[in-house]
Amino acid sequence: MASEGREKPEVGHDQAPAVSTKVDSIIKVLRVLAFLLTLDATLVMALNKQTKTFTVATIGTVPLRATLSAKFQHTPAFVFFVVANANAALHNLLMLAVAFAGSKLSLKGFAPLVVPVLDLVNVAIVSGGASAAVFMGQLGRNGNSHARWNKICDKFESYCNRGGAAMISSLVGVLLMIIICAVSIVRIRNHYAGYNKLPLNSSVLP
């Protein structure tokens, strides 16, 4: 009886590191993808600009032309979008550095909880920025007849297409970060749940 009791903890102890290593690898891959997507969203939106010349009036046979530019700086929602995604990209890059240096760091107490909390904060920020950008993108593409706001994407089509691509990258990045949060929380729950179980010690067996 005592020998059987000693064997079970050893099996669980051997399997735990292997499972933890697989989970860590999955999280690293997801973080790399989230970093690339949020970085792509930041750069595409920040560099998004289109300039076109329009005929605004005609005096006799002479057309009056005006040159207009569409930039992300013209819309506060797009500025917030760039800042939020840049912050998320930096966060994921730092978390990757922490993950690869994790073997050299001794994280104890509540330290392992800091990463999921920061992940959740960044998910909230990026999702807010993406939502605001999508709203403005929909308004620019379709306008709003009730508010008498005209659409602009029929005039700045390339600008709108690049902005839409940046929004898609950001939304996919948010989805990956949500998955990272879920996996991290489940892993930490299982980790701390192990401390609530008394070890099976042969000395206490009859």
PDB file of N, CA, C and O in Angstrom, residues 134-206:
ATOM      1  N   VAL A 134     -13.308  51.075 -36.054  1.00  0.00           N
ATOM      2  CA  VAL A 134     -14.306  50.427 -36.912  1.00  0.00           C
ATOM      3  C   VAL A 134     -15.536  51.309 -37.075  1.00  0.00           C
ATOM      4  O   VAL A 134     -16.107  51.409 -38.175  1.00  0.00           O
ATOM      5  N   PHE A 135     -15.952  51.951 -35.996  1.00  0.00           N
ATOM      6  CA  PHE A 135     -17.108  52.854 -36.074  1.00  0.00           C
ATOM      7  C   PHE A 135     -16.840  53.990 -37.060  1.00  0.00           C
ATOM      8  O   PHE A 135     -17.673  54.291 -37.927  1.00  0.00           O
ATOM      9  N   MET A 136     -15.660  54.622 -36.934  1.00  0.00           N
ATOM     10  CA  MET A 136     -15.338  55.719 -37.841  1.00  0.00           C
ATOM     11  C   MET A 136     -15.144  55.223 -39.265  1.00  0.00           C
ATOM     12  O   MET A 136     -15.488  55.919 -40.228  1.00  0.00           O
ATOM     13  N   GLY A 137     -14.599  54.003 -39.415  1.00  0.00           N
ATOM     14  CA  GLY A 137     -14.441  53.443 -40.747  1.00  0.00           C
ATOM     15  C   GLY A 137     -15.775  53.180 -41.418  1.00  0.00           C
ATOM     16  O   GLY A 137     -15.947  53.459 -42.619  1.00  0.00           O
ATOM     17  N   GLN A 138     -16.729  52.662 -40.657  1.00  0.00           N
ATOM     18  CA  GLN A 138     -18.063  52.432 -41.208  1.00  0.00           C
ATOM     19  C   GLN A 138     -18.736  53.742 -41.582  1.00  0.00           C
ATOM     20  O   GLN A 138     -19.410  53.848 -42.607  1.00  0.00           O
ATOM     21  N   LEU A 139     -18.522  54.767 -40.760  1.00  0.00           N
ATOM     22  CA  LEU A 139     -19.096  56.079 -41.047  1.00  0.00           C
ATOM     23  C   LEU A 139     -18.468  56.678 -42.301  1.00  0.00           C
ATOM     24  O   LEU A 139     -19.164  57.272 -43.138  1.00  0.00           O
ATOM     25  N   GLY A 140     -17.149  56.518 -42.456  1.00  0.00           N
ATOM     26  CA  GLY A 140     -16.493  57.041 -43.642  1.00  0.00           C
ATOM     27  C   GLY A 140     -16.864  56.293 -44.910  1.00  0.00           C
ATOM     28  O   GLY A 140     -16.897  56.874 -45.998  1.00  0.00           O
ATOM     29  N   ARG A 141     -17.175  55.004 -44.779  1.00  0.00           N
ATOM     30  CA  ARG A 141     -17.513  54.215 -45.965  1.00  0.00           C
ATOM     31  C   ARG A 141     -18.970  54.400 -46.386  1.00  0.00           C
ATOM     32  O   ARG A 141     -19.280  54.438 -47.581  1.00  0.00           O
ATOM     33  N   ASN A 142     -19.881  54.505 -45.415  1.00  0.00           N
ATOM     34  CA  ASN A 142     -21.313  54.566 -45.733  1.00  0.00           C
ATOM     35  C   ASN A 142     -21.959  55.908 -45.421  1.00  0.00           C
ATOM     36  O   ASN A 142     -23.051  56.186 -45.917  1.00  0.00           O
ATOM     37  N   GLY A 143     -21.289  56.730 -44.587  1.00  0.00           N
ATOM     38  CA  GLY A 143     -21.892  57.992 -44.194  1.00  0.00           C
ATOM     39  C   GLY A 143     -23.058  57.777 -43.247  1.00  0.00           C
ATOM     40  O   GLY A 143     -23.318  56.658 -42.778  1.00  0.00           O
ATOM     41  N   ASN A 144     -23.776  58.868 -42.967  1.00  0.00           N
ATOM     42  CA  ASN A 144     -24.962  58.805 -42.111  1.00  0.00           C
ATOM     43  C   ASN A 144     -25.958  59.842 -42.618  1.00  0.00           C
ATOM     44  O   ASN A 144     -25.798  61.046 -42.389  1.00  0.00           O
ATOM     45  N   SER A 145     -26.959  59.354 -43.304  1.00  0.00           N
ATOM     46  CA  SER A 145     -27.930  60.275 -43.917  1.00  0.00           C
ATOM     47  C   SER A 145     -28.750  61.016 -42.873  1.00  0.00           C
ATOM     48  O   SER A 145     -29.183  62.149 -43.108  1.00  0.00           O
ATOM     49  N   HIS A 146     -28.965  60.405 -41.713  1.00  0.00           N
ATOM     50  CA  HIS A 146     -29.757  61.064 -40.671  1.00  0.00           C
ATOM     51  C   HIS A 146     -29.012  62.258 -40.080  1.00  0.00           C
ATOM     52  O   HIS A 146     -29.627  63.284 -39.765  1.00  0.00           O
ATOM     53  N   ALA A 147     -27.704  62.110 -39.903  1.00  0.00           N
ATOM     54  CA  ALA A 147     -26.894  63.204 -39.363  1.00  0.00           C
ATOM     55  C   ALA A 147     -26.321  64.086 -40.468  1.00  0.00           C
ATOM     56  O   ALA A 147     -25.604  65.039 -40.186  1.00  0.00           O
ATOM     57  N   ARG A 148     -26.617  63.745 -41.742  1.00  0.00           N
ATOM     58  CA  ARG A 148     -26.105  64.490 -42.896  1.00  0.00           C
ATOM     59  C   ARG A 148     -24.573  64.464 -42.959  1.00  0.00           C
ATOM     60  O   ARG A 148     -23.940  65.472 -43.266  1.00  0.00           O
ATOM     61  N   TRP A 149     -24.005  63.317 -42.612  1.00  0.00           N
ATOM     62  CA  TRP A 149     -22.567  63.128 -42.734  1.00  0.00           C
ATOM     63  C   TRP A 149     -22.300  62.346 -44.015  1.00  0.00           C
ATOM     64  O   TRP A 149     -22.789  61.225 -44.195  1.00  0.00           O
ATOM     65  N   ASN A 150     -21.542  62.939 -44.907  1.00  0.00           N
ATOM     66  CA  ASN A 150     -21.263  62.313 -46.188  1.00  0.00           C
ATOM     67  C   ASN A 150     -20.130  61.297 -46.060  1.00  0.00           C
ATOM     68  O   ASN A 150     -19.205  61.463 -45.251  1.00  0.00           O
ATOM     69  N   LYS A 151     -20.189  60.260 -46.858  1.00  0.00           N
ATOM     70  CA  LYS A 151     -19.108  59.277 -46.897  1.00  0.00           C
ATOM     71  C   LYS A 151     -17.908  59.858 -47.657  1.00  0.00           C
ATOM     72  O   LYS A 151     -18.069  60.740 -48.514  1.00  0.00           O
ATOM     73  N   ILE A 152     -16.723  59.356 -47.331  1.00  0.00           N
ATOM     74  CA  ILE A 152     -15.513  59.845 -47.984  1.00  0.00           C
ATOM     75  C   ILE A 152     -14.757  58.730 -48.705  1.00  0.00           C
ATOM     76  O   ILE A 152     -13.836  58.998 -49.471  1.00  0.00           O
ATOM     77  N   CYS A 153     -15.133  57.481 -48.446  1.00  0.00           N
ATOM     78  CA  CYS A 153     -14.383  56.370 -49.033  1.00  0.00           C
ATOM     79  C   CYS A 153     -14.572  56.258 -50.538  1.00  0.00           C
ATOM     80  O   CYS A 153     -13.790  55.575 -51.206  1.00  0.00           O
ATOM     81  N   ASP A 154     -15.616  56.906 -51.070  1.00  0.00           N
ATOM     82  CA  ASP A 154     -15.749  56.912 -52.524  1.00  0.00           C
ATOM     83  C   ASP A 154     -14.744  57.860 -53.163  1.00  0.00           C
ATOM     84  O   ASP A 154     -14.470  57.774 -54.365  1.00  0.00           O
ATOM     85  N   LYS A 155     -14.171  58.753 -52.359  1.00  0.00           N
ATOM     86  CA  LYS A 155     -13.165  59.704 -52.848  1.00  0.00           C
ATOM     87  C   LYS A 155     -11.750  59.292 -52.454  1.00  0.00           C
ATOM     88  O   LYS A 155     -10.795  59.567 -53.164  1.00  0.00           O
ATOM     89  N   PHE A 156     -11.610  58.660 -51.289  1.00  0.00           N
ATOM     90  CA  PHE A 156     -10.296  58.212 -50.799  1.00  0.00           C
ATOM     91  C   PHE A 156     -10.357  56.693 -50.597  1.00  0.00           C
ATOM     92  O   PHE A 156     -10.266  56.192 -49.471  1.00  0.00           O
ATOM     93  N   GLU A 157     -10.484  55.981 -51.699  1.00  0.00           N
ATOM     94  CA  GLU A 157     -10.685  54.533 -51.619  1.00  0.00           C
ATOM     95  C   GLU A 157      -9.460  53.807 -51.078  1.00  0.00           C
ATOM     96  O   GLU A 157      -9.576  52.912 -50.234  1.00  0.00           O
ATOM     97  N   SER A 158      -8.274  54.179 -51.540  1.00  0.00           N
ATOM     98  CA  SER A 158      -7.052  53.514 -51.065  1.00  0.00           C
ATOM     99  C   SER A 158      -6.843  53.741 -49.574  1.00  0.00           C
ATOM    100  O   SER A 158      -6.438  52.821 -48.839  1.00  0.00           O
ATOM    101  N   TYR A 159      -7.099  54.954 -49.132  1.00  0.00           N
ATOM    102  CA  TYR A 159      -6.974  55.280 -47.706  1.00  0.00           C
ATOM    103  C   TYR A 159      -7.895  54.395 -46.873  1.00  0.00           C
ATOM    104  O   TYR A 159      -7.484  53.848 -45.838  1.00  0.00           O
ATOM    105  N   CYS A 160      -9.123  54.239 -47.311  1.00  0.00           N
ATOM    106  CA  CYS A 160     -10.089  53.424 -46.563  1.00  0.00           C
ATOM    107  C   CYS A 160      -9.727  51.948 -46.599  1.00  0.00           C
ATOM    108  O   CYS A 160      -9.891  51.237 -45.593  1.00  0.00           O
ATOM    109  N   ASN A 161      -9.225  51.478 -47.721  1.00  0.00           N
ATOM    110  CA  ASN A 161      -8.856  50.065 -47.821  1.00  0.00           C
ATOM    111  C   ASN A 161      -7.689  49.728 -46.894  1.00  0.00           C
ATOM    112  O   ASN A 161      -7.692  48.688 -46.225  1.00  0.00           O
ATOM    113  N   ARG A 162      -6.701  50.606 -46.860  1.00  0.00           N
ATOM    114  CA  ARG A 162      -5.562  50.367 -45.960  1.00  0.00           C
ATOM    115  C   ARG A 162      -6.000  50.455 -44.506  1.00  0.00           C
ATOM    116  O   ARG A 162      -5.550  49.663 -43.667  1.00  0.00           O
ATOM    117  N   GLY A 163      -6.868  51.408 -44.201  1.00  0.00           N
ATOM    118  CA  GLY A 163      -7.386  51.503 -42.833  1.00  0.00           C
ATOM    119  C   GLY A 163      -8.176  50.269 -42.441  1.00  0.00           C
ATOM    120  O   GLY A 163      -8.061  49.779 -41.308  1.00  0.00           O
ATOM    121  N   GLY A 164      -8.967  49.736 -43.370  1.00  0.00           N
ATOM    122  CA  GLY A 164      -9.714  48.517 -43.081  1.00  0.00           C
ATOM    123  C   GLY A 164      -8.806  47.327 -42.825  1.00  0.00           C
ATOM    124  O   GLY A 164      -9.070  46.507 -41.931  1.00  0.00           O
ATOM    125  N   ALA A 165      -7.715  47.228 -43.584  1.00  0.00           N
ATOM    126  CA  ALA A 165      -6.753  46.144 -43.358  1.00  0.00           C
ATOM    127  C   ALA A 165      -6.113  46.258 -41.980  1.00  0.00           C
ATOM    128  O   ALA A 165      -5.912  45.245 -41.290  1.00  0.00           O
ATOM    129  N   ALA A 166      -5.801  47.490 -41.560  1.00  0.00           N
ATOM    130  CA  ALA A 166      -5.224  47.697 -40.227  1.00  0.00           C
ATOM    131  C   ALA A 166      -6.212  47.288 -39.141  1.00  0.00           C
ATOM    132  O   ALA A 166      -5.831  46.681 -38.128  1.00  0.00           O
ATOM    133  N   MET A 167      -7.488  47.588 -39.341  1.00  0.00           N
ATOM    134  CA  MET A 167      -8.506  47.220 -38.350  1.00  0.00           C
ATOM    135  C   MET A 167      -8.654  45.710 -38.241  1.00  0.00           C
ATOM    136  O   MET A 167      -8.794  45.165 -37.133  1.00  0.00           O
ATOM    137  N   ILE A 168      -8.602  45.010 -39.376  1.00  0.00           N
ATOM    138  CA  ILE A 168      -8.697  43.555 -39.347  1.00  0.00           C
ATOM    139  C   ILE A 168      -7.516  42.957 -38.595  1.00  0.00           C
ATOM    140  O   ILE A 168      -7.680  42.044 -37.762  1.00  0.00           O
ATOM    141  N   SER A 169      -6.320  43.463 -38.840  1.00  0.00           N
ATOM    142  CA  SER A 169      -5.128  42.978 -38.125  1.00  0.00           C
ATOM    143  C   SER A 169      -5.270  43.193 -36.623  1.00  0.00           C
ATOM    144  O   SER A 169      -4.941  42.314 -35.821  1.00  0.00           O
ATOM    145  N   SER A 170      -5.782  44.358 -36.250  1.00  0.00           N
ATOM    146  CA  SER A 170      -5.952  44.665 -34.832  1.00  0.00           C
ATOM    147  C   SER A 170      -6.977  43.748 -34.183  1.00  0.00           C
ATOM    148  O   SER A 170      -6.766  43.248 -33.070  1.00  0.00           O
ATOM    149  N   LEU A 171      -8.090  43.501 -34.855  1.00  0.00           N
ATOM    150  CA  LEU A 171      -9.136  42.646 -34.288  1.00  0.00           C
ATOM    151  C   LEU A 171      -8.659  41.207 -34.127  1.00  0.00           C
ATOM    152  O   LEU A 171      -8.953  40.551 -33.115  1.00  0.00           O
ATOM    153  N   VAL A 172      -7.906  40.707 -35.107  1.00  0.00           N
ATOM    154  CA  VAL A 172      -7.351  39.355 -34.980  1.00  0.00           C
ATOM    155  C   VAL A 172      -6.332  39.310 -33.838  1.00  0.00           C
ATOM    156  O   VAL A 172      -6.278  38.339 -33.074  1.00  0.00           O
ATOM    157  N   GLY A 173      -5.542  40.385 -33.705  1.00  0.00           N
ATOM    158  CA  GLY A 173      -4.602  40.463 -32.590  1.00  0.00           C
ATOM    159  C   GLY A 173      -5.300  40.457 -31.250  1.00  0.00           C
ATOM    160  O   GLY A 173      -4.852  39.806 -30.295  1.00  0.00           O
ATOM    161  N   VAL A 174      -6.419  41.158 -31.149  1.00  0.00           N
ATOM    162  CA  VAL A 174      -7.203  41.160 -29.901  1.00  0.00           C
ATOM    163  C   VAL A 174      -7.712  39.761 -29.597  1.00  0.00           C
ATOM    164  O   VAL A 174      -7.677  39.302 -28.440  1.00  0.00           O
ATOM    165  N   LEU A 175      -8.183  39.060 -30.627  1.00  0.00           N
ATOM    166  CA  LEU A 175      -8.681  37.694 -30.424  1.00  0.00           C
ATOM    167  C   LEU A 175      -7.583  36.787 -29.892  1.00  0.00           C
ATOM    168  O   LEU A 175      -7.809  35.997 -28.957  1.00  0.00           O
ATOM    169  N   LEU A 176      -6.385  36.900 -30.441  1.00  0.00           N
ATOM    170  CA  LEU A 176      -5.274  36.082 -29.959  1.00  0.00           C
ATOM    171  C   LEU A 176      -4.911  36.444 -28.522  1.00  0.00           C
ATOM    172  O   LEU A 176      -4.592  35.554 -27.715  1.00  0.00           O
ATOM    173  N   MET A 177      -4.957  37.714 -28.188  1.00  0.00           N
ATOM    174  CA  MET A 177      -4.644  38.123 -26.820  1.00  0.00           C
ATOM    175  C   MET A 177      -5.694  37.626 -25.827  1.00  0.00           C
ATOM    176  O   MET A 177      -5.381  37.311 -24.680  1.00  0.00           O
ATOM    177  N   ILE A 178      -6.948  37.553 -26.264  1.00  0.00           N
ATOM    178  CA  ILE A 178      -7.993  36.991 -25.402  1.00  0.00           C
ATOM    179  C   ILE A 178      -7.711  35.509 -25.147  1.00  0.00           C
ATOM    180  O   ILE A 178      -7.868  35.014 -24.016  1.00  0.00           O
ATOM    181  N   ILE A 179      -7.297  34.794 -26.194  1.00  0.00           N
ATOM    182  CA  ILE A 179      -6.948  33.381 -26.021  1.00  0.00           C
ATOM    183  C   ILE A 179      -5.767  33.234 -25.066  1.00  0.00           C
ATOM    184  O   ILE A 179      -5.736  32.342 -24.209  1.00  0.00           O
ATOM    185  N   ILE A 180      -4.774  34.122 -25.211  1.00  0.00           N
ATOM    186  CA  ILE A 180      -3.617  34.095 -24.309  1.00  0.00           C
ATOM    187  C   ILE A 180      -4.061  34.291 -22.868  1.00  0.00           C
ATOM    188  O   ILE A 180      -3.607  33.586 -21.954  1.00  0.00           O
ATOM    189  N   CYS A 181      -4.949  35.248 -22.642  1.00  0.00           N
ATOM    190  CA  CYS A 181      -5.459  35.508 -21.287  1.00  0.00           C
ATOM    191  C   CYS A 181      -6.154  34.278 -20.727  1.00  0.00           C
ATOM    192  O   CYS A 181      -5.943  33.896 -19.569  1.00  0.00           O
ATOM    193  N   ALA A 182      -7.008  33.644 -21.542  1.00  0.00           N
ATOM    194  CA  ALA A 182      -7.745  32.474 -21.076  1.00  0.00           C
ATOM    195  C   ALA A 182      -6.804  31.332 -20.708  1.00  0.00           C
ATOM    196  O   ALA A 182      -6.943  30.710 -19.646  1.00  0.00           O
ATOM    197  N   VAL A 183      -5.826  31.069 -21.574  1.00  0.00           N
ATOM    198  CA  VAL A 183      -4.876  29.988 -21.308  1.00  0.00           C
ATOM    199  C   VAL A 183      -4.045  30.299 -20.062  1.00  0.00           C
ATOM    200  O   VAL A 183      -3.823  29.419 -19.214  1.00  0.00           O
ATOM    201  N   SER A 184      -3.610  31.539 -19.923  1.00  0.00           N
ATOM    202  CA  SER A 184      -2.791  31.922 -18.765  1.00  0.00           C
ATOM    203  C   SER A 184      -3.576  31.802 -17.468  1.00  0.00           C
ATOM    204  O   SER A 184      -3.048  31.324 -16.457  1.00  0.00           O
ATOM    205  N   ILE A 185      -4.827  32.217 -17.486  1.00  0.00           N
ATOM    206  CA  ILE A 185      -5.644  32.157 -16.273  1.00  0.00           C
ATOM    207  C   ILE A 185      -5.905  30.714 -15.866  1.00  0.00           C
ATOM    208  O   ILE A 185      -5.819  30.360 -14.681  1.00  0.00           O
ATOM    209  N   VAL A 186      -6.216  29.854 -16.834  1.00  0.00           N
ATOM    210  CA  VAL A 186      -6.440  28.439 -16.522  1.00  0.00           C
ATOM    211  C   VAL A 186      -5.173  27.797 -15.984  1.00  0.00           C
ATOM    212  O   VAL A 186      -5.201  27.017 -15.013  1.00  0.00           O
ATOM    213  N   ARG A 187      -4.033  28.138 -16.579  1.00  0.00           N
ATOM    214  CA  ARG A 187      -2.772  27.568 -16.116  1.00  0.00           C
ATOM    215  C   ARG A 187      -2.461  28.002 -14.687  1.00  0.00           C
ATOM    216  O   ARG A 187      -2.055  27.185 -13.856  1.00  0.00           O
ATOM    217  N   ILE A 188      -2.670  29.279 -14.381  1.00  0.00           N
ATOM    218  CA  ILE A 188      -2.400  29.767 -13.029  1.00  0.00           C
ATOM    219  C   ILE A 188      -3.378  29.157 -12.028  1.00  0.00           C
ATOM    220  O   ILE A 188      -3.006  28.825 -10.898  1.00  0.00           O
ATOM    221  N   ARG A 189      -4.622  29.003 -12.450  1.00  0.00           N
ATOM    222  CA  ARG A 189      -5.611  28.369 -11.567  1.00  0.00           C
ATOM    223  C   ARG A 189      -5.173  26.961 -11.210  1.00  0.00           C
ATOM    224  O   ARG A 189      -5.214  26.555 -10.045  1.00  0.00           O
ATOM    225  N   ASN A 190      -4.758  26.194 -12.212  1.00  0.00           N
ATOM    226  CA  ASN A 190      -4.299  24.828 -11.950  1.00  0.00           C
ATOM    227  C   ASN A 190      -3.032  24.816 -11.098  1.00  0.00           C
ATOM    228  O   ASN A 190      -2.843  23.933 -10.266  1.00  0.00           O
ATOM    229  N   HIS A 191      -2.177  25.815 -11.320  1.00  0.00           N
ATOM    230  CA  HIS A 191      -0.926  25.884 -10.557  1.00  0.00           C
ATOM    231  C   HIS A 191      -1.200  26.116  -9.076  1.00  0.00           C
ATOM    232  O   HIS A 191      -0.659  25.425  -8.218  1.00  0.00           O
ATOM    233  N   TYR A 192      -2.062  27.100  -8.771  1.00  0.00           N
ATOM    234  CA  TYR A 192      -2.348  27.410  -7.382  1.00  0.00           C
ATOM    235  C   TYR A 192      -3.281  26.394  -6.740  1.00  0.00           C
ATOM    236  O   TYR A 192      -3.286  26.239  -5.528  1.00  0.00           O
ATOM    237  N   ALA A 193      -4.066  25.703  -7.571  1.00  0.00           N
ATOM    238  CA  ALA A 193      -4.933  24.663  -7.016  1.00  0.00           C
ATOM    239  C   ALA A 193      -4.108  23.508  -6.479  1.00  0.00           C
ATOM    240  O   ALA A 193      -4.518  22.808  -5.551  1.00  0.00           O
ATOM    241  N   GLY A 194      -2.923  23.300  -7.048  1.00  0.00           N
ATOM    242  CA  GLY A 194      -2.063  22.227  -6.577  1.00  0.00           C
ATOM    243  C   GLY A 194      -1.577  22.438  -5.160  1.00  0.00           C
ATOM    244  O   GLY A 194      -1.318  21.491  -4.428  1.00  0.00           O
ATOM    245  N   TYR A 195      -1.472  23.713  -4.741  1.00  0.00           N
ATOM    246  CA  TYR A 195      -1.011  23.990  -3.388  1.00  0.00           C
ATOM    247  C   TYR A 195      -2.073  23.665  -2.346  1.00  0.00           C
ATOM    248  O   TYR A 195      -1.770  23.512  -1.167  1.00  0.00           O
ATOM    249  N   ASN A 196      -3.325  23.576  -2.781  1.00  0.00           N
ATOM    250  CA  ASN A 196      -4.401  23.278  -1.837  1.00  0.00           C
ATOM    251  C   ASN A 196      -4.561  21.790  -1.585  1.00  0.00           C
ATOM    252  O   ASN A 196      -5.367  21.376  -0.756  1.00  0.00           O
ATOM    253  N   LYS A 197      -3.820  20.952  -2.351  1.00  0.00           N
ATOM    254  CA  LYS A 197      -3.899  19.513  -2.188  1.00  0.00           C
ATOM    255  C   LYS A 197      -2.746  19.039  -1.311  1.00  0.00           C
ATOM    256  O   LYS A 197      -1.598  19.381  -1.558  1.00  0.00           O
ATOM    257  N   LEU A 198      -3.047  18.259  -0.317  1.00  0.00           N
ATOM    258  CA  LEU A 198      -2.013  17.741   0.559  1.00  0.00           C
ATOM    259  C   LEU A 198      -1.212  16.672  -0.177  1.00  0.00           C
ATOM    260  O   LEU A 198      -1.791  15.798  -0.834  1.00  0.00           O
ATOM    261  N   PRO A 199       0.109  16.713  -0.110  1.00  0.00           N
ATOM    262  CA  PRO A 199       0.907  15.670  -0.770  1.00  0.00           C
ATOM    263  C   PRO A 199       0.699  14.313  -0.097  1.00  0.00           C
ATOM    264  O   PRO A 199       0.524  14.243   1.106  1.00  0.00           O
ATOM    265  N   LEU A 200       0.714  13.266  -0.906  1.00  0.00           N
ATOM    266  CA  LEU A 200       0.529  11.911  -0.384  1.00  0.00           C
ATOM    267  C   LEU A 200       1.863  11.406   0.116  1.00  0.00           C
ATOM    268  O   LEU A 200       2.739  11.051  -0.661  1.00  0.00           O
ATOM    269  N   ASN A 201       2.036  11.399   1.404  1.00  0.00           N
ATOM    270  CA  ASN A 201       3.314  11.032   2.017  1.00  0.00           C
ATOM    271  C   ASN A 201       3.194   9.642   2.639  1.00  0.00           C
ATOM    272  O   ASN A 201       2.214   9.347   3.322  1.00  0.00           O
ATOM    273  N   SER A 202       4.171   8.847   2.374  1.00  0.00           N
ATOM    274  CA  SER A 202       4.129   7.481   2.901  1.00  0.00           C
ATOM    275  C   SER A 202       4.193   7.462   4.413  1.00  0.00           C
ATOM    276  O   SER A 202       3.760   6.511   5.054  1.00  0.00           O
ATOM    277  N   SER A 203       4.724   8.485   5.069  1.00  0.00           N
ATOM    278  CA  SER A 203       4.883   8.500   6.509  1.00  0.00           C
ATOM    279  C   SER A 203       3.552   8.596   7.235  1.00  0.00           C
ATOM    280  O   SER A 203       3.432   8.225   8.379  1.00  0.00           O
ATOM    281  N   VAL A 204       2.517   9.119   6.551  1.00  0.00           N
ATOM    282  CA  VAL A 204       1.225   9.266   7.200  1.00  0.00           C
ATOM    283  C   VAL A 204       0.311   8.102   6.880  1.00  0.00           C
ATOM    284  O   VAL A 204      -0.823   8.042   7.344  1.00  0.00           O
ATOM    285  N   LEU A 205       0.804   7.176   6.038  1.00  0.00           N
ATOM    286  CA  LEU A 205      -0.015   6.011   5.720  1.00  0.00           C
ATOM    287  C   LEU A 205       0.116   4.970   6.814  1.00  0.00           C
ATOM    288  O   LEU A 205       1.163   4.812   7.433  1.00  0.00           O
ATOM    289  N   PRO A 206      -0.960   4.192   7.048  1.00  0.00           N
ATOM    290  CA  PRO A 206      -0.878   3.147   8.091  1.00  0.00           C
ATOM    291  C   PRO A 206       0.055   2.023   7.675  1.00  0.00           C
ATOM    292  O   PRO A 206       0.258   1.790   6.496  1.00  0.00           O
TER     293      PRO A 206
END
